XYZ file of C-alpha atoms in Angstrom:
565
model
C -9.125 -20.813 -26.646
C -6.017 -21.852 -29.161
C -5.012 -25.560 -29.597
C -2.595 -26.274 -26.669
C 0.601 -28.435 -26.619
C -0.382 -31.721 -25.517
C 2.060 -31.297 -22.514
C 0.919 -27.806 -21.702
C -2.654 -29.422 -21.705
C -1.513 -32.381 -19.139
C -0.108 -29.434 -16.989
C -3.861 -28.127 -16.687
C -5.175 -31.433 -16.486
C -3.040 -32.476 -13.349
C -4.021 -29.400 -11.684
C -7.676 -30.313 -11.963
C -8.621 -27.575 -14.374
C -11.470 -27.564 -16.637
C -11.845 -25.755 -20.003
C -13.532 -22.368 -18.337
C -10.680 -22.476 -15.634
C -8.055 -23.046 -18.094
C -9.545 -20.190 -20.231
C -9.808 -17.957 -16.438
C -6.048 -18.916 -16.102
C -4.750 -17.160 -19.494
C -7.284 -14.613 -19.216
C -5.650 -11.079 -19.727
C -9.108 -8.944 -19.074
C -8.343 -6.230 -16.334
C -11.920 -5.636 -15.851
C -12.054 -9.322 -13.512
C -9.906 -8.082 -11.196
C -11.154 -7.831 -7.777
C -12.073 -4.081 -6.760
C -8.702 -2.672 -5.053
C -10.771 0.111 -4.413
C -12.637 -2.089 -1.608
C -9.678 -1.468 0.600
C -10.415 0.564 3.922
C -8.761 4.173 3.961
C -8.364 4.245 0.217
C -11.111 7.342 -0.296
C -10.112 8.727 2.463
C -6.542 8.879 1.764
C -7.251 10.320 -2.098
C -9.487 13.054 -0.728
C -6.681 14.191 1.639
C -4.106 13.903 -1.062
C -6.412 15.916 -3.616
C -7.211 18.656 -1.261
C -2.997 19.136 -0.676
C -2.152 19.439 -4.504
C -5.417 21.933 -4.517
C -3.662 23.739 -1.689
C -0.062 22.936 -3.152
C 1.238 21.818 -0.218
C 3.818 19.247 -0.195
C 4.098 15.805 -0.367
C 7.256 13.510 0.452
C 7.062 9.460 -0.637
C 8.934 7.315 2.033
C 9.440 3.418 0.876
C 11.495 0.578 1.852
C 14.878 0.345 0.890
C 14.038 -3.329 -1.140
C 13.086 -3.887 -4.567
C 9.264 -3.461 -3.836
C 9.907 -0.283 -1.963
C 11.974 0.896 -4.297
C 9.443 0.107 -7.595
C 6.719 1.499 -5.019
C 8.504 4.733 -4.239
C 8.836 5.352 -8.690
C 5.560 4.440 -9.505
C 4.024 7.005 -7.131
C 7.104 9.641 -8.369
C 5.835 9.317 -11.559
C 2.070 9.162 -10.981
C 2.060 12.897 -8.982
C 5.014 13.785 -12.211
C 2.099 12.830 -14.374
C -0.619 15.222 -12.628
C 2.233 17.719 -12.711
C 2.655 17.422 -8.678
C 6.066 17.552 -7.041
C 6.743 15.159 -4.650
C 10.188 14.412 -2.572
C 11.322 10.379 -1.939
C 12.940 9.252 1.112
C 14.379 5.641 1.832
C 16.023 4.825 4.982
C 19.314 2.956 5.239
C 19.580 -0.343 5.864
C 22.306 0.231 8.571
C 21.683 3.437 9.708
C 17.733 3.882 10.113
C 17.195 0.178 9.365
C 13.763 -1.153 8.315
C 10.019 0.781 8.674
C 9.387 4.720 9.501
C 11.785 6.520 12.154
C 10.887 8.872 14.511
C 14.131 10.737 12.771
C 12.183 10.642 9.322
C 9.576 12.240 11.199
C 10.934 15.112 12.017
C 13.111 15.153 8.489
C 9.383 15.708 7.192
C 8.609 18.449 9.372
C 11.252 20.024 8.563
C 11.103 20.208 4.837
C 7.652 21.457 5.582
C 6.120 17.986 4.276
C 1.899 18.217 5.068
C 1.250 14.174 4.228
C 3.822 11.464 4.120
C 2.828 8.826 2.727
C 5.035 5.376 3.265
C 4.951 2.843 0.951
C 5.998 -1.216 1.612
C 6.388 -0.233 5.392
C 4.424 1.352 8.176
C 1.968 -1.302 9.169
C 4.127 -1.930 12.602
C 5.675 1.836 13.494
C 2.833 3.043 15.511
C 5.017 5.421 17.854
C 6.045 7.202 14.474
C 2.412 7.536 13.752
C 1.954 8.972 17.031
C 4.630 11.189 16.639
C 3.462 12.228 13.271
C 0.010 12.619 14.296
C 1.958 15.253 17.023
C 3.486 17.655 14.881
C 0.697 17.903 12.755
C 1.970 15.908 10.250
C -0.662 13.636 7.946
C 0.798 10.160 7.406
C -0.739 7.729 5.277
C 0.456 4.157 5.631
C 0.276 1.842 2.419
C 2.275 -1.838 3.320
C 1.456 -5.241 2.976
C 3.375 -6.613 5.744
C 1.251 -8.311 8.753
C -0.448 -6.236 10.769
C 1.352 -7.697 13.915
C 0.966 -5.188 16.683
C -1.663 -4.678 19.141
C -3.246 -1.731 17.904
C -2.740 -0.547 14.288
C -0.818 2.596 13.776
C -2.969 5.760 14.512
C -2.200 6.883 11.624
C -4.234 9.965 9.372
C -5.209 6.252 6.710
C -3.938 3.286 6.821
C -4.317 1.169 3.127
C -3.372 -2.389 3.594
C -4.782 -5.663 2.239
C -3.529 -7.353 5.446
C -4.898 -5.067 7.843
C -7.084 -7.456 10.769
C -10.467 -5.608 9.955
C -9.362 -6.542 5.953
C -10.868 -10.173 6.143
C -14.210 -8.961 5.834
C -13.764 -7.832 2.580
C -15.474 -10.327 -0.067
C -12.219 -9.600 -2.317
C -10.068 -10.345 0.827
C -8.513 -13.802 -1.029
C -6.779 -12.051 -3.547
C -6.566 -8.349 -1.857
C -4.366 -10.225 0.656
C -1.441 -11.156 -2.079
C -0.791 -7.366 -3.294
C 2.826 -6.505 -3.108
C 3.575 -3.398 -1.539
C 4.049 -1.679 -5.162
C 0.329 -2.773 -6.254
C -1.299 -1.186 -2.765
C 0.576 2.111 -3.671
C -0.864 1.576 -7.680
C -4.253 0.945 -6.122
C -3.683 4.481 -4.261
C -2.869 5.840 -7.715
C -5.949 4.370 -9.639
C -8.568 5.596 -6.400
C -7.047 9.253 -6.777
C -7.142 8.960 -10.662
C -10.728 8.044 -11.046
C -11.652 10.320 -7.799
C -10.105 13.426 -10.031
C -12.013 12.151 -13.035
C -15.286 12.323 -11.291
C -14.358 16.098 -10.656
C -14.567 17.130 -14.440
C -10.393 16.700 -14.409
C -8.502 15.029 -17.406
C -6.176 12.723 -16.233
C -3.889 10.537 -18.313
C -3.572 6.777 -18.553
C -1.775 5.318 -15.513
C -1.871 1.969 -17.598
C 1.814 2.078 -18.010
C 2.984 1.932 -14.778
C 1.933 -1.804 -14.460
C 5.928 -1.989 -15.427
C 6.590 -1.279 -11.855
C 3.707 -3.113 -10.305
C 5.240 -6.482 -12.453
C 8.975 -5.436 -11.254
C 7.527 -5.692 -7.538
C 5.224 -7.950 -7.779
C 7.411 -10.970 -9.115
C 11.373 -9.465 -7.196
C 8.852 -9.647 -3.765
C 7.907 -13.302 -4.252
C 4.323 -12.495 -4.323
C 1.916 -14.844 -4.524
C 0.335 -14.986 -8.008
C -3.083 -14.697 -7.124
C -5.844 -14.310 -10.171
C -5.493 -10.234 -9.499
C -1.193 -10.721 -9.570
C -0.903 -12.813 -12.767
C -3.108 -10.385 -14.694
C -1.699 -7.112 -13.134
C 1.993 -8.659 -14.029
C 1.383 -9.983 -17.952
C 0.320 -6.725 -18.711
C 3.399 -5.253 -17.111
C 5.698 -7.947 -18.314
C 4.518 -7.097 -22.209
C 4.866 -3.234 -21.435
C 8.378 -3.737 -20.401
C 9.500 -4.497 -24.149
C 8.611 -0.818 -25.280
C 9.365 0.906 -21.936
C 9.091 4.173 -22.147
C 11.102 5.030 -18.674
C 14.384 5.554 -19.222
C 15.607 3.253 -15.930
C 13.329 0.639 -17.128
C 15.297 0.443 -20.539
C 18.821 0.398 -19.158
C 17.965 -3.227 -17.747
C 17.657 -4.705 -21.184
C 19.478 -5.808 -24.133
C 18.222 -4.760 -27.540
C 17.954 -8.206 -28.190
C 15.289 -9.276 -24.882
C 13.783 -5.774 -26.033
C 12.539 -7.042 -29.667
C 10.939 -10.493 -27.710
C 6.823 -10.988 -27.852
C 7.510 -9.641 -23.938
C 9.632 -9.769 -21.316
C 10.087 -13.047 -19.074
C 9.359 -13.099 -15.516
C 12.632 -14.711 -14.645
C 14.547 -11.843 -16.237
C 12.951 -9.727 -13.175
C 13.519 -12.151 -10.684
C 17.525 -13.243 -11.736
C 18.447 -9.847 -13.447
C 16.526 -6.943 -12.688
C 15.338 -7.453 -9.014
C 18.841 -8.096 -7.434
C 20.144 -5.266 -9.251
C 17.634 -2.883 -8.233
C 18.510 -4.960 -4.363
C 22.266 -4.713 -5.114
C 22.563 -0.780 -3.643
C 20.662 -1.102 -0.469
C 21.875 -4.219 0.847
C 25.687 -2.899 0.622
C 25.143 1.030 1.636
C 22.092 3.590 0.958
C 19.335 2.516 -1.761
C 19.537 5.707 -3.439
C 20.994 5.632 -7.063
C 18.403 2.393 -7.438
C 15.627 4.714 -6.929
C 17.480 7.631 -9.019
C 17.507 4.560 -11.962
C 13.831 4.052 -11.718
C 12.832 7.585 -11.814
C 15.745 8.555 -14.166
C 13.964 11.055 -17.441
C 17.703 10.561 -19.323
C 19.205 7.855 -21.310
C 22.698 9.012 -20.214
C 22.079 9.068 -16.746
C 20.342 6.146 -16.396
C 22.816 4.263 -18.010
C 25.382 5.463 -15.624
C 23.080 4.651 -12.743
C 22.819 1.394 -14.183
C 26.293 0.741 -14.345
C 27.070 2.064 -10.902
C 24.205 -0.885 -10.162
C 26.216 -3.627 -11.736
C 29.357 -2.813 -9.605
C 27.410 -3.028 -6.684
C 25.996 -6.331 -7.505
C 29.016 -7.476 -8.413
C 30.594 -6.622 -4.940
C 27.293 -7.976 -2.996
C 28.010 -11.165 -5.021
C 31.823 -12.006 -3.920
C 30.121 -11.201 -0.104
C 27.466 -13.714 -0.300
C 29.631 -16.116 -2.096
C 32.069 -15.518 1.271
C 29.039 -15.676 3.948
C 27.313 -18.557 2.298
C 30.337 -20.444 2.418
C 30.768 -19.857 5.905
C 27.181 -20.265 6.577
C 27.391 -23.670 4.616
C 29.959 -25.091 6.569
C 28.719 -24.318 9.617
C 25.515 -26.408 8.960
C 27.609 -29.492 7.756
C 29.804 -29.281 10.776
C 27.153 -29.017 13.232
C 24.837 -31.571 11.315
C 28.082 -34.576 11.947
C 27.640 -34.059 15.588
C 23.445 -33.872 15.371
C 21.744 -37.147 16.050
C 17.962 -36.108 15.633
C 16.324 -34.533 12.256
C 17.840 -31.345 11.194
C 14.434 -29.600 11.362
C 15.816 -26.101 10.981
C 18.965 -24.355 9.457
C 20.135 -21.949 12.601
C 23.350 -19.787 11.927
C 25.051 -17.084 13.532
C 28.404 -15.036 12.942
C 28.753 -11.752 14.064
C 30.912 -10.526 10.607
C 28.360 -11.600 8.633
C 27.605 -8.749 6.157
C 23.623 -7.761 6.864
C 22.830 -6.905 3.400
C 23.498 -10.437 2.145
C 21.723 -12.378 5.127
C 18.698 -12.552 3.303
C 19.821 -14.291 0.225
C 22.219 -16.519 2.022
C 18.897 -17.600 3.824
C 16.956 -18.359 0.456
C 20.376 -20.263 -0.307
C 20.411 -22.596 2.628
C 16.856 -23.725 2.409
C 17.518 -24.199 -1.027
C 20.672 -26.813 -0.012
C 18.971 -28.139 3.276
C 15.318 -28.255 2.070
C 14.561 -26.766 5.840
C 13.363 -23.131 7.035
C 16.621 -20.739 7.447
C 17.629 -18.227 9.857
C 20.447 -16.070 9.512
C 22.037 -14.097 12.470
C 24.637 -11.617 12.428
C 25.669 -9.062 14.644
C 23.389 -5.938 14.352
C 25.112 -2.174 15.216
C 23.998 -2.246 18.656
C 26.373 -4.358 21.232
C 24.818 -7.099 22.609
C 22.216 -7.081 19.714
C 21.892 -9.471 17.081
C 19.679 -9.202 13.820
C 18.236 -12.219 11.720
C 16.764 -12.617 8.015
C 13.809 -15.623 7.747
C 13.505 -17.944 5.468
C 10.578 -20.289 5.145
C 10.479 -24.244 3.219
C 7.364 -25.596 2.304
C 3.759 -24.273 2.867
C 5.188 -23.665 6.488
C 4.129 -19.814 8.117
C 7.154 -18.556 9.232
C 5.822 -15.539 10.303
C 3.460 -17.444 12.752
C 6.174 -19.564 14.419
C 8.058 -16.628 15.189
C 5.250 -14.568 16.431
C 5.337 -17.590 19.123
C 8.540 -16.279 20.102
C 8.163 -12.757 20.487
C 8.791 -12.052 23.945
C 12.651 -12.887 23.209
C 13.098 -10.127 19.995
C 12.888 -6.415 20.516
C 11.285 -6.065 17.040
C 9.734 -8.077 14.338
C 8.119 -8.157 11.302
C 7.439 -9.748 7.706
C 4.985 -12.171 6.365
C 4.531 -16.540 5.470
C 7.613 -16.805 3.615
C 10.011 -14.539 5.080
C 10.737 -11.993 8.290
C 13.024 -9.963 10.153
C 14.073 -9.821 13.575
C 16.713 -8.015 16.058
C 17.610 -9.795 19.601
C 20.087 -9.784 22.718
C 22.323 -12.163 22.019
C 22.039 -14.001 25.225
C 18.432 -14.937 24.056
C 19.810 -17.175 20.963
C 19.996 -20.592 22.737
C 16.706 -20.410 24.080
C 15.249 -19.435 20.339
C 17.024 -22.080 18.737
C 15.502 -24.882 21.252
C 12.180 -22.959 21.021
C 11.975 -23.151 17.571
C 13.138 -26.716 17.392
C 10.284 -27.940 19.837
C 7.712 -25.904 17.640
C 9.330 -27.332 14.413
C 8.797 -30.877 16.027
C 5.382 -30.457 15.955
C 4.264 -29.846 11.992
C 4.496 -32.603 9.840
C 7.708 -32.958 7.855
C 5.331 -32.417 4.421
C 4.106 -28.990 5.823
C 7.725 -27.689 6.811
C 10.550 -28.760 4.492
C 10.746 -28.307 0.946
C 10.088 -31.160 -1.339
C 11.983 -32.118 -4.641
C 9.175 -32.232 -7.044
C 8.603 -32.486 -10.681
C 5.395 -31.998 -12.719
C 5.314 -33.987 -15.398
C 6.972 -36.934 -17.142
C 7.514 -36.126 -20.946
C 9.213 -37.912 -23.994
C 11.934 -35.629 -25.242
C 10.429 -35.544 -28.986
C 7.377 -33.681 -27.163
C 10.152 -30.525 -26.800
C 9.749 -28.314 -29.573
C 9.043 -24.688 -30.354
C 5.373 -25.206 -30.237
C 5.830 -26.241 -26.141
C 7.648 -23.152 -25.575
C 5.637 -20.805 -27.287
C 2.414 -22.394 -25.465
C 4.669 -22.299 -21.704
C 5.081 -18.392 -22.198
C 1.113 -18.644 -22.147
C 1.675 -19.306 -18.799
C 3.533 -16.849 -17.481
C 4.256 -14.784 -15.419
C 6.318 -17.926 -12.995
C 6.868 -17.118 -9.327
C 5.609 -18.123 -6.151
C 2.171 -20.005 -6.645
C 2.764 -20.212 -10.275
C 5.904 -21.814 -10.239
C 7.150 -22.363 -13.865
C 7.124 -26.077 -14.750
C 9.228 -28.884 -13.855
C 9.456 -31.737 -16.188
C 11.660 -35.075 -15.983
C 13.096 -37.211 -18.586
C 13.809 -40.969 -18.232
C 16.089 -43.427 -19.521
C 18.770 -40.228 -20.760
C 22.213 -40.420 -21.738
C 24.744 -38.186 -20.460
C 26.812 -37.683 -23.437
C 29.249 -35.568 -22.360
C 29.449 -32.587 -19.917
C 31.638 -29.125 -19.587
C 32.201 -27.302 -16.486
C 32.344 -23.203 -16.865
C 33.859 -21.072 -13.989
C 34.876 -24.270 -12.042
C 30.684 -24.554 -10.614
C 28.581 -23.903 -13.903
C 27.651 -27.277 -15.770
C 27.019 -27.882 -19.642
C 25.426 -31.227 -20.446
C 25.040 -32.866 -23.824
C 22.248 -35.310 -23.531
C 20.416 -37.555 -25.106
C 17.278 -39.600 -25.285
C 17.253 -42.652 -28.401
C 17.825 -40.150 -31.804
C 16.723 -36.950 -29.760
C 19.732 -34.888 -28.754
C 19.579 -32.559 -25.933
C 21.427 -29.490 -24.514
C 21.535 -28.662 -20.883
C 22.486 -26.338 -18.467
C 23.206 -26.191 -14.631
C 24.057 -23.191 -12.447
C 26.049 -22.935 -9.608
C 25.570 -27.042 -9.704
C 29.602 -27.750 -8.441
C 29.442 -28.279 -4.793
C 25.247 -28.076 -4.279
C 24.294 -30.464 -1.457
C 24.292 -33.983 -2.091
C 24.219 -33.470 -5.580
C 25.764 -36.119 -7.765
C 29.641 -34.920 -9.615
C 29.097 -34.638 -13.460
C 32.164 -36.888 -13.622
C 30.254 -39.449 -11.278
C 27.420 -39.522 -13.537
C 29.135 -40.304 -16.465
C 31.501 -42.981 -15.552
C 28.044 -45.153 -13.269
C 26.074 -44.874 -16.431
C 28.731 -46.367 -18.696
C 30.199 -49.304 -15.439
C 26.330 -49.936 -14.350
C 24.264 -49.525 -17.070
C 21.968 -47.832 -14.987
C 18.784 -45.894 -16.006
C 19.489 -41.626 -15.510
C 16.677 -39.403 -15.129
C 17.027 -36.080 -15.759
C 14.938 -32.920 -13.708
C 14.765 -29.590 -15.560
C 12.685 -26.622 -16.845
C 12.637 -25.623 -20.454
C 14.666 -22.561 -20.875
C 15.921 -20.440 -24.521
C 19.547 -20.160 -25.282
C 20.132 -17.032 -27.212
C 23.807 -16.095 -28.517
C 24.999 -14.058 -31.859
C 20.955 -13.578 -32.816
C 20.105 -17.302 -32.581
C 17.792 -19.073 -30.343
C 18.071 -22.672 -29.386
C 16.064 -24.561 -26.770
C 17.770 -25.551 -23.435
C 16.988 -27.838 -20.532
C 17.526 -26.310 -17.181
C 19.048 -28.685 -15.400
C 18.285 -29.230 -11.586
C 19.327 -32.461 -10.571
C 19.962 -35.915 -12.261
C 19.512 -39.289 -10.461
C 19.952 -42.952 -11.293
C 16.696 -44.605 -10.338
């Protein structure tokens, strides 16, 4: 192992990592990942699919409309294409069919003479659809990763889900349960390939499919277990040389020349673009981009997503501002502790309430649930986001008698219920949260290390790259430098701030996106005047990033907050 930068070594020391633990964490060795083939029903599903291929029976892929579902669809589409097998792909609309597998989708599959329908990133709670598929003679293969939340599992031909109730005895459960939907789809592809090889068939490598695993895993906020770390690392490395026209469209020529694509690029650019279509209308364009084999066509789909995402941002901003004002208004008349943010307006756009809930967690540091009207009279639906280490799914499950529909996982969930139940729901959630320690149910502002300004150099940036990918369970390190001076600042587009900072003789450049109007943040002018008038000690909290401009790279501080001690 190379000699690591002192700051990176201190990060590992703080986590209590030994030398061998550091080596394991930094490992790329795919031979050490847990056996995905141990998932229940995987072999059964593979055998049936191979039989269908031999008989030339029609196969369909049915995926959720978010980035995990869309990348899962694309992954299996490309996999079957490698085998020379044509498959049809289907995604529901958030606004017509809604989440999950529906009876109408079974009818459509049967009408199209499909013999097998493979769900990706959905299906584990769709018992009625599974029963209907069996009744219609359609072999339903469910691949999902969401919680197995119904009284019984769906009676499908096969159910592949690391979180199904009887997987807990799997010796690899702790790592397999972190798989995103796209990784479950990848496990199915691996199993089919292995089974075909055992039958003396020559099957091409499916290593390139890890690009889709990387995107789906990072953007679905899957926990970065050792399994996910290794798979995503390989996917990120592959992305810079991607041969898929639909994936190349997301990156500039400069980005494609880099050593690898950073996980933040997926989280803040690729994921939102893929999600944008499904948030506002039908998600078909996103999937068509990912499966495109033509660069010109891919560019058309990409431009469509860019336009759609701009519209999504505008709508989201309006909804967030209204929601935030509603919270601030209610807090003025609320004496007790703010335990949870629950807001509702009938006109809010259903496609953005999940992002708004996440932003409300960032702003108020507590779980957030955002309701809007559904398409059915008297029924409201919500997106829920957790804070801290709170299991929002388990908390909501206690209130399931109030809901019509409900599903999700520890960090995020969705539900629909009669509007008349809203008051009882708010009261019950507040009552439950009172009994949970604040440290578990709140988002705590923290930083990893105090560092000196002189320690920020190119080697630190290179060694931080070794810790990639960053995401849930492996957050990008946050640092603090004390005794900083704010030399000047500039506002950009009225909401972003560019900072010029110094610590003794070291000059530091920083930036804060969407800083102006941030809840409880000190305004730049306040920081500047307080520092000069009172000579108080200023601390800056930040992560590190690279600013690329005109072919040049410079280190910049991604400033989260500034405070006086």
